[in-house]
PDB file of C-alpha atoms in Angstrom:
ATOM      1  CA  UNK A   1      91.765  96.314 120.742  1.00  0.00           C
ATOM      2  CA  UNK A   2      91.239  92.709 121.650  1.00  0.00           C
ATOM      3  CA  UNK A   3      92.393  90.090 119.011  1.00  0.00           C
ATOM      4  CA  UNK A   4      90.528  86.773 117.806  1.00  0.00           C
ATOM      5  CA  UNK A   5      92.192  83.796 118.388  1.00  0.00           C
ATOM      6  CA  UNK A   6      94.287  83.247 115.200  1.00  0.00           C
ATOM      7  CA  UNK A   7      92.830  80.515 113.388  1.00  0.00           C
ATOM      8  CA  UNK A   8      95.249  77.283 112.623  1.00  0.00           C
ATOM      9  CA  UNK A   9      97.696  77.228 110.351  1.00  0.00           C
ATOM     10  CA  UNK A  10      97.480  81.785 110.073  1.00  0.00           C
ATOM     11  CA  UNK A  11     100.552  82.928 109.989  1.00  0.00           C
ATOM     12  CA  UNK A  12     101.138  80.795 106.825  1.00  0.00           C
ATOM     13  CA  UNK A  13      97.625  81.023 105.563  1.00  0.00           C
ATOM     14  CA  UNK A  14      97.725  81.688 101.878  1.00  0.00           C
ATOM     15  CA  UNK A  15      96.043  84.920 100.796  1.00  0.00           C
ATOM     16  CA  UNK A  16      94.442  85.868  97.013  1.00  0.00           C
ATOM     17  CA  UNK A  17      94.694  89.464  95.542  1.00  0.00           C
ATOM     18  CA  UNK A  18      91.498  90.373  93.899  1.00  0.00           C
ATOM     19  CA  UNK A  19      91.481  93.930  91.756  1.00  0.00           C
ATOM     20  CA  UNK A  20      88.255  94.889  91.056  1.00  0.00           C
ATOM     21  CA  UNK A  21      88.798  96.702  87.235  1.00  0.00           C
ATOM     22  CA  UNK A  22      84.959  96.120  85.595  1.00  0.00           C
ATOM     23  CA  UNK A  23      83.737  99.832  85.853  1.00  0.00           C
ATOM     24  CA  UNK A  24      82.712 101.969  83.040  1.00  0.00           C
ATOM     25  CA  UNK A  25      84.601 104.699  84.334  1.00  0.00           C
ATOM     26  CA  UNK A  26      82.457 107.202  83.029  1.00  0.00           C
ATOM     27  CA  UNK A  27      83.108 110.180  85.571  1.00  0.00           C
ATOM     28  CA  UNK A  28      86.732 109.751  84.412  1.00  0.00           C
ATOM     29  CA  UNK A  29      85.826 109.694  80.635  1.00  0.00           C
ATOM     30  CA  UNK A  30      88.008 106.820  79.607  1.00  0.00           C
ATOM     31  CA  UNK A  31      89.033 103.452  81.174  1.00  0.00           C
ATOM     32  CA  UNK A  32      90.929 103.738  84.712  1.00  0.00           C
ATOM     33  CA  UNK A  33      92.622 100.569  84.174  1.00  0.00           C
ATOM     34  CA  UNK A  34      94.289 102.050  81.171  1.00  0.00           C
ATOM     35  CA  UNK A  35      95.414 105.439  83.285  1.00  0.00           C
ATOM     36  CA  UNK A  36      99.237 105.565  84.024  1.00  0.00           C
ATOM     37  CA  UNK A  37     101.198 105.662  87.194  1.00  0.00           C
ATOM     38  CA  UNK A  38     104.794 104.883  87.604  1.00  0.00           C
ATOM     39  CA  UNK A  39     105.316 103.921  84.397  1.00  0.00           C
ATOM     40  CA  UNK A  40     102.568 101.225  84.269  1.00  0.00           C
ATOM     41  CA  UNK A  41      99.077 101.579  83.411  1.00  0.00           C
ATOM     42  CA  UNK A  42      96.906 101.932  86.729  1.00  0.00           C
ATOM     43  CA  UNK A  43      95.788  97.677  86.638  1.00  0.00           C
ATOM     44  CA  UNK A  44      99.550  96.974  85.933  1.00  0.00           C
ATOM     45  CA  UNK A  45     100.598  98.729  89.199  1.00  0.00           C
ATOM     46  CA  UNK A  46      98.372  96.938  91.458  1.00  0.00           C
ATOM     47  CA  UNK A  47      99.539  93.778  89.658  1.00  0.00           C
ATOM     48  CA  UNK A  48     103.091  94.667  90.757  1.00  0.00           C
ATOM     49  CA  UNK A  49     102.332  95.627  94.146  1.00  0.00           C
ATOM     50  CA  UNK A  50     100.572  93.001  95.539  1.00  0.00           C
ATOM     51  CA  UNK A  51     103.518  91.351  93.576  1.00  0.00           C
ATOM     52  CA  UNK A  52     106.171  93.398  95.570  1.00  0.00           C
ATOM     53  CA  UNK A  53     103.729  92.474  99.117  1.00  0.00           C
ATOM     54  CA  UNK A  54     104.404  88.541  98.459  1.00  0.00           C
ATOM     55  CA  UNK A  55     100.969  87.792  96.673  1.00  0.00           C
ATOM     56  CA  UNK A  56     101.642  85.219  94.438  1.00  0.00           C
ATOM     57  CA  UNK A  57      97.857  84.324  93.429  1.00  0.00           C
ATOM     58  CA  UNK A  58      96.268  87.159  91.695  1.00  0.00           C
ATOM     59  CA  UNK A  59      92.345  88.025  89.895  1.00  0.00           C
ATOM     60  CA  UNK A  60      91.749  90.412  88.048  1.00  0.00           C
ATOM     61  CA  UNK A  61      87.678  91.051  87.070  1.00  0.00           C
ATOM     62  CA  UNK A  62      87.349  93.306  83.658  1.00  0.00           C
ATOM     63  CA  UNK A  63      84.085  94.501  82.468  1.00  0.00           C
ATOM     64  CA  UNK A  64      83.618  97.466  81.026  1.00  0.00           C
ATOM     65  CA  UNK A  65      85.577  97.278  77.446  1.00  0.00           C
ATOM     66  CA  UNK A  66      87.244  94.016  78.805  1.00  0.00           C
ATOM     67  CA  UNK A  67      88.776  92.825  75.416  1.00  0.00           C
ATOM     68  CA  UNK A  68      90.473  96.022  74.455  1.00  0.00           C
ATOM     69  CA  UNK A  69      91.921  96.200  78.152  1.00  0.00           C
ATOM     70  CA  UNK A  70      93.309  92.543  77.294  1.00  0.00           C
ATOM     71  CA  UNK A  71      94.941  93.199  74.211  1.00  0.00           C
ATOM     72  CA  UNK A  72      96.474  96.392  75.645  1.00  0.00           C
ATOM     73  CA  UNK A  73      97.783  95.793  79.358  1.00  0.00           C
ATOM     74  CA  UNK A  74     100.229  92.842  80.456  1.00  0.00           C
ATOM     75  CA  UNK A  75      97.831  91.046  82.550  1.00  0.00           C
ATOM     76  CA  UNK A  76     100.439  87.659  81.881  1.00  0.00           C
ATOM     77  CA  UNK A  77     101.123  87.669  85.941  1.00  0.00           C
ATOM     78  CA  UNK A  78      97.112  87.258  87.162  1.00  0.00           C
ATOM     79  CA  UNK A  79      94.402  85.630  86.164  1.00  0.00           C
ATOM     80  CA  UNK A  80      91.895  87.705  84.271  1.00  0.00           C
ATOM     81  CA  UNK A  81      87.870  87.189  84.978  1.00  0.00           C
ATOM     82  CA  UNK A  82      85.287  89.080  82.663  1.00  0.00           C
ATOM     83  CA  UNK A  83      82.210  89.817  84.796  1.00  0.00           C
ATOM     84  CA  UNK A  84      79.390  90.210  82.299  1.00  0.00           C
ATOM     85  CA  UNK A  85      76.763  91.548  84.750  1.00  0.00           C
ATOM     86  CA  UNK A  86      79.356  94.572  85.615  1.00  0.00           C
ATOM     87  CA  UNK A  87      76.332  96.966  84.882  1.00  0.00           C
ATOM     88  CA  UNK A  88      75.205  95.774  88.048  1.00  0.00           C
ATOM     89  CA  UNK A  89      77.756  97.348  90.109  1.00  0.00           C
ATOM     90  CA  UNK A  90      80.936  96.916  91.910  1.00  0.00           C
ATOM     91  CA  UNK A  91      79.394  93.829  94.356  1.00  0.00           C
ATOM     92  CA  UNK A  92      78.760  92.060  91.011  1.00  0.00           C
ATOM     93  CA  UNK A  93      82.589  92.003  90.370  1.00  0.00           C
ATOM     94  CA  UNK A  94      83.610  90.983  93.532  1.00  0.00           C
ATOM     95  CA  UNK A  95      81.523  88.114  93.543  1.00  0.00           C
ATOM     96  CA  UNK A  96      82.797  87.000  90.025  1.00  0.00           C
ATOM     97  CA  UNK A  97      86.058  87.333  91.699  1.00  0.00           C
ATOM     98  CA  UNK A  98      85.358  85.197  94.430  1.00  0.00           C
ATOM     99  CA  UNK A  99      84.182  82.570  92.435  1.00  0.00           C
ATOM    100  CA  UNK A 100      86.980  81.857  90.621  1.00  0.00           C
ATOM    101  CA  UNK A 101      89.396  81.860  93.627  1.00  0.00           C
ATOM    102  CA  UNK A 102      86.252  79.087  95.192  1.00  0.00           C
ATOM    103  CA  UNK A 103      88.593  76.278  94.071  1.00  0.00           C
ATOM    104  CA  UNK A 104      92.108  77.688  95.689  1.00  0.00           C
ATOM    105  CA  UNK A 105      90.042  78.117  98.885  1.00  0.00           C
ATOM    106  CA  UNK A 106      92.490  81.011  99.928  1.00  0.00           C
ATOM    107  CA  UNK A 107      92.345  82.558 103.606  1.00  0.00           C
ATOM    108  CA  UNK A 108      91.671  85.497 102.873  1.00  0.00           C
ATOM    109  CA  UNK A 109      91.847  88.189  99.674  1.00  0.00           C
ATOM    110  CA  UNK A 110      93.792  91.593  99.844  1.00  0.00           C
ATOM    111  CA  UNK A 111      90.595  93.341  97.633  1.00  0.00           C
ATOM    112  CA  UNK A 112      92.460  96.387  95.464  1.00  0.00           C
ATOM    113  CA  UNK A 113      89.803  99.007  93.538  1.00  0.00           C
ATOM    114  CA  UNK A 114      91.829  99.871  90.182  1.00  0.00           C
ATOM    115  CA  UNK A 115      91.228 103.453  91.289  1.00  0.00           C
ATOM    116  CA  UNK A 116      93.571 103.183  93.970  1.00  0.00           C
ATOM    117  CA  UNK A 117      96.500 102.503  92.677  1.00  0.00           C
ATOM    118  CA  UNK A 118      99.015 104.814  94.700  1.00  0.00           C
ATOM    119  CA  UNK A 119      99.355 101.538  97.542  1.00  0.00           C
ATOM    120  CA  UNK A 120     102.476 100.762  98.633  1.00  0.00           C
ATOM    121  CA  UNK A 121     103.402  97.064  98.594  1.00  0.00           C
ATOM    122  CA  UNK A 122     104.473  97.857 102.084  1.00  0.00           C
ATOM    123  CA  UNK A 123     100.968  98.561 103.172  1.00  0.00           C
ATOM    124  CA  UNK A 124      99.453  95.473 101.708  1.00  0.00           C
ATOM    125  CA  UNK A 125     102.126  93.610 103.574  1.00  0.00           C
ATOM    126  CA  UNK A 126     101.228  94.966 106.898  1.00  0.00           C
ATOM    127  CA  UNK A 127      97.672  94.442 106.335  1.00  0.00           C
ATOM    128  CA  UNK A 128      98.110  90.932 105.826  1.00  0.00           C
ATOM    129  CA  UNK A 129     100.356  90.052 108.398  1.00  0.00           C
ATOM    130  CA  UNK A 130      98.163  91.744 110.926  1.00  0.00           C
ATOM    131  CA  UNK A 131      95.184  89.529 109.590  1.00  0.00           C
ATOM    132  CA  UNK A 132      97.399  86.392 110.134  1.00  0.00           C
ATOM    133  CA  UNK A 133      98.392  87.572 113.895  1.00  0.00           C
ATOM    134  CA  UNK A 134      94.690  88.617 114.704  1.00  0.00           C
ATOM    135  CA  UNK A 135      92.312  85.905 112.625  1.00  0.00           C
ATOM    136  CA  UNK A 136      90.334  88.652 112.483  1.00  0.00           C
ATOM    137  CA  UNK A 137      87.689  88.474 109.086  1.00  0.00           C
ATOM    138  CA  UNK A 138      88.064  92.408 108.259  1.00  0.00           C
ATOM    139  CA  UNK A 139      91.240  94.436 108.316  1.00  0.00           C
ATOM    140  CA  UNK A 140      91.055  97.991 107.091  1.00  0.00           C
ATOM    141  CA  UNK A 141      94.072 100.463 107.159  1.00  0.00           C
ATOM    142  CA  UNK A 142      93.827 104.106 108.099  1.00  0.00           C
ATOM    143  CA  UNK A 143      95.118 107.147 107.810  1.00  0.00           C
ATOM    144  CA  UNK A 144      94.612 110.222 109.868  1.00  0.00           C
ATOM    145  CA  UNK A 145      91.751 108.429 110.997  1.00  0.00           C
ATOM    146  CA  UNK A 146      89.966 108.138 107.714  1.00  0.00           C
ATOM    147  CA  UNK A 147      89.662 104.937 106.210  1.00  0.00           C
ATOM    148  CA  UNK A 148      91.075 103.366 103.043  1.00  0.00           C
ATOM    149  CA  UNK A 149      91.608 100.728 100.845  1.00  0.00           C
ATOM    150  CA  UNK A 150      92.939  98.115 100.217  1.00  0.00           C
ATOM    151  CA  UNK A 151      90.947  95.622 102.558  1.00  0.00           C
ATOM    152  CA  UNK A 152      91.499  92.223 103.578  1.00  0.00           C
ATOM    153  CA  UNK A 153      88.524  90.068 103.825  1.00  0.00           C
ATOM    154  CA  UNK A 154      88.346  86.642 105.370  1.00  0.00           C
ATOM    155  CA  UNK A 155      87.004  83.684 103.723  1.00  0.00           C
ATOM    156  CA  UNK A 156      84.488  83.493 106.499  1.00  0.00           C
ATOM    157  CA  UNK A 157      82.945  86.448 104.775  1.00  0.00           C
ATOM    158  CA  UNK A 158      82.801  84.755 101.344  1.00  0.00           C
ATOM    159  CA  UNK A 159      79.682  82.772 101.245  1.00  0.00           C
ATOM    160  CA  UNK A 160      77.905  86.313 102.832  1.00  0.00           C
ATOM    161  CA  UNK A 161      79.070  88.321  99.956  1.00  0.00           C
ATOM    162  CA  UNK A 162      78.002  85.642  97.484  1.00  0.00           C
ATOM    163  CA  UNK A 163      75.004  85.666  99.113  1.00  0.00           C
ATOM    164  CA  UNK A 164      73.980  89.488  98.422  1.00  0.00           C
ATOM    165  CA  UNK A 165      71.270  90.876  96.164  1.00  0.00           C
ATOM    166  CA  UNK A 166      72.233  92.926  93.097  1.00  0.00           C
ATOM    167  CA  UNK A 167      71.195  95.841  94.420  1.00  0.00           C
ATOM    168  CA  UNK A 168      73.679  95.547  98.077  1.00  0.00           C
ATOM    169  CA  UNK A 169      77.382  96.258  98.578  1.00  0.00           C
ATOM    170  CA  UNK A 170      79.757  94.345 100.377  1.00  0.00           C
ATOM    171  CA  UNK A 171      80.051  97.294 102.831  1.00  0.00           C
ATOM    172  CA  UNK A 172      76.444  95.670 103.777  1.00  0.00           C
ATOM    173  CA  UNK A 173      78.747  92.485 104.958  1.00  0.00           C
ATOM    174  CA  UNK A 174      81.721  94.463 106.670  1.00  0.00           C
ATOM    175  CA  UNK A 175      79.517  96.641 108.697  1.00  0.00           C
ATOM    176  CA  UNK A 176      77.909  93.681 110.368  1.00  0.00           C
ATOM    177  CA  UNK A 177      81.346  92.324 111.563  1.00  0.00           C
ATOM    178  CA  UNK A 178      82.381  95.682 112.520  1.00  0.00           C
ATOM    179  CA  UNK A 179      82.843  94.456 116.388  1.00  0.00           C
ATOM    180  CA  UNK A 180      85.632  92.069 114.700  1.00  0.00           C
ATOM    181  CA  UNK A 181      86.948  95.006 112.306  1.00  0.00           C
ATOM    182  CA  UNK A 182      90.795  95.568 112.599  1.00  0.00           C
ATOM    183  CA  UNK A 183      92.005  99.318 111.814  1.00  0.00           C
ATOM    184  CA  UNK A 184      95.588  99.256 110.968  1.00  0.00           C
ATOM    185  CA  UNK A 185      97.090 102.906 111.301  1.00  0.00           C
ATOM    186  CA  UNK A 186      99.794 103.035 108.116  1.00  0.00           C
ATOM    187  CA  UNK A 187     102.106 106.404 106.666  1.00  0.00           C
ATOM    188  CA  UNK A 188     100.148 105.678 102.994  1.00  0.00           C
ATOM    189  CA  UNK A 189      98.517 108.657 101.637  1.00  0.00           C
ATOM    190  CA  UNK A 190      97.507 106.496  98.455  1.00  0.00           C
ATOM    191  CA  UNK A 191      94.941 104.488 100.608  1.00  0.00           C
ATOM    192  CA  UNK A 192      93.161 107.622 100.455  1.00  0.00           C
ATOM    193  CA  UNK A 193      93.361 108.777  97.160  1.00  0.00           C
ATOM    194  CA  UNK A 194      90.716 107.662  94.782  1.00  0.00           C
ATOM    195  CA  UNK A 195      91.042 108.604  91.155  1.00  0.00           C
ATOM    196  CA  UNK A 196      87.977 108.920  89.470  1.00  0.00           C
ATOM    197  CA  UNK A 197      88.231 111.691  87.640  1.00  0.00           C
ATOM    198  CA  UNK A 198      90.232 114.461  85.928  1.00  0.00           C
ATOM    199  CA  UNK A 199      91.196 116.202  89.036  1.00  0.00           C
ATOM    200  CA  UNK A 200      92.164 113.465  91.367  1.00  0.00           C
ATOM    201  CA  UNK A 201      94.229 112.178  88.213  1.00  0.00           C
ATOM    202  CA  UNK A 202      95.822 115.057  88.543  1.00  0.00           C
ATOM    203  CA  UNK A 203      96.504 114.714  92.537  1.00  0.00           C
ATOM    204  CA  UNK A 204      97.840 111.167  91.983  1.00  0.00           C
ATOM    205  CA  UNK A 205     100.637 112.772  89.508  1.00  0.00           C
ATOM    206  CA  UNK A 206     100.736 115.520  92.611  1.00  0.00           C
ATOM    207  CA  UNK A 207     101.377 113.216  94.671  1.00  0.00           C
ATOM    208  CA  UNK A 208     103.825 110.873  92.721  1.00  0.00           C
ATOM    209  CA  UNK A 209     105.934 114.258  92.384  1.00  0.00           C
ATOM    210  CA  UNK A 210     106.054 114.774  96.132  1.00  0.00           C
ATOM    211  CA  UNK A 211     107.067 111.121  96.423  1.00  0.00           C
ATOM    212  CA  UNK A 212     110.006 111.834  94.079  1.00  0.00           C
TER     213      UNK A 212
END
């Protein structure tokens, strides 16, 4: 696959971690973000990860029960965003997100769903330095050819997610740049898995076990 020119100043471009954590979480039956894994509840471990992958500039978006996730979860390393219109979907949030990174003006974001939590720092870490090699606005890892998350989005994409209706996802966006899509191949099983429910709660601790 043919590469973009890397834009100037890449390979040291500075890139934002945005977890999207505003959902009501209702197939699960209680709040995701509040869900353990390795010892941490599920919004801590993405906190720690992108930590872990070099991230130093971090957004969180709550919704859904936002003050009670507050006053229970260590959210002291990122910078917490309450998205009032999270009724509105998951595009909502990320815009809300984007918004307050606007000043930073970061090259790109490393976007983490809170029910996806089984990363690996080492994943995010490719998938960023791949973006600064390539320049290219959309890099997407995979995984026995299926494709996962997290993503990293370039800020070239920004003002076309800001710019989408209530009722469109940002997949809307990514599709269009598909020709300029990279698909990173990576040994993470935990881009795949996306708890949100009882049973795939259950395969995450299945999979933790397995790790052990």
């Amino acid at each position: 696959m043919s590469a973009d020119p890397a834009p100037q100043g890449a390979a040291s471009a500075t890139i934002a971690g945005l977890i999207l954590a505003a959902g009501e979480s209702s197939r699960m039956g209680r709040d995701k973000s509040l869900l353990r894994y390795r010892g941490r509840t599920f919004v801590e471990t993405l906190i720690a990860t992108l930590r872990a992958a070099g991230v130093e500039r971090i957004v969180v978006v709550l919704g859904h029960h936002a003050e009670a996730i507050r006053q229970s979860v260590d959210l002291s390393a990122a910078e917490v965003v309450v998205n009032p219109d999270y009724r509105l979907g998951q595009t909502s949030s990320l815009k809300a997100g984007l918004r307050a990174l606007a000043h930073d003006e970061p090259a790109g974001i490393v976007m983490c769903l809170v029910d996806h939590p089984a990363i690996s720092a080492d994943t995010i870490r490719q998938l960023i330095q791949r973006f600064r090699a390539t320049g290219k606005p959309v890099i997407i890892p995979e995984i026995h050819g299926k494709h996962g998350h997290p993503v990293v989005l370039g800020r070239e994409l920004f003002a076309e997610i800001l710019a989408l209706g209530p009722d469109q996802g940002a997949d809307r966006v990514i599709r269009k740049h598909r020709t300029r899509t990279e698909f990173i191949t990576v040994n993470d099983p935990g881009i795949l898995l996306d708890v949100d429910n009882p049973e795939t709660y259950r395969q995450l601790t299945a999979l933790r076990q397995e790790k052990a």
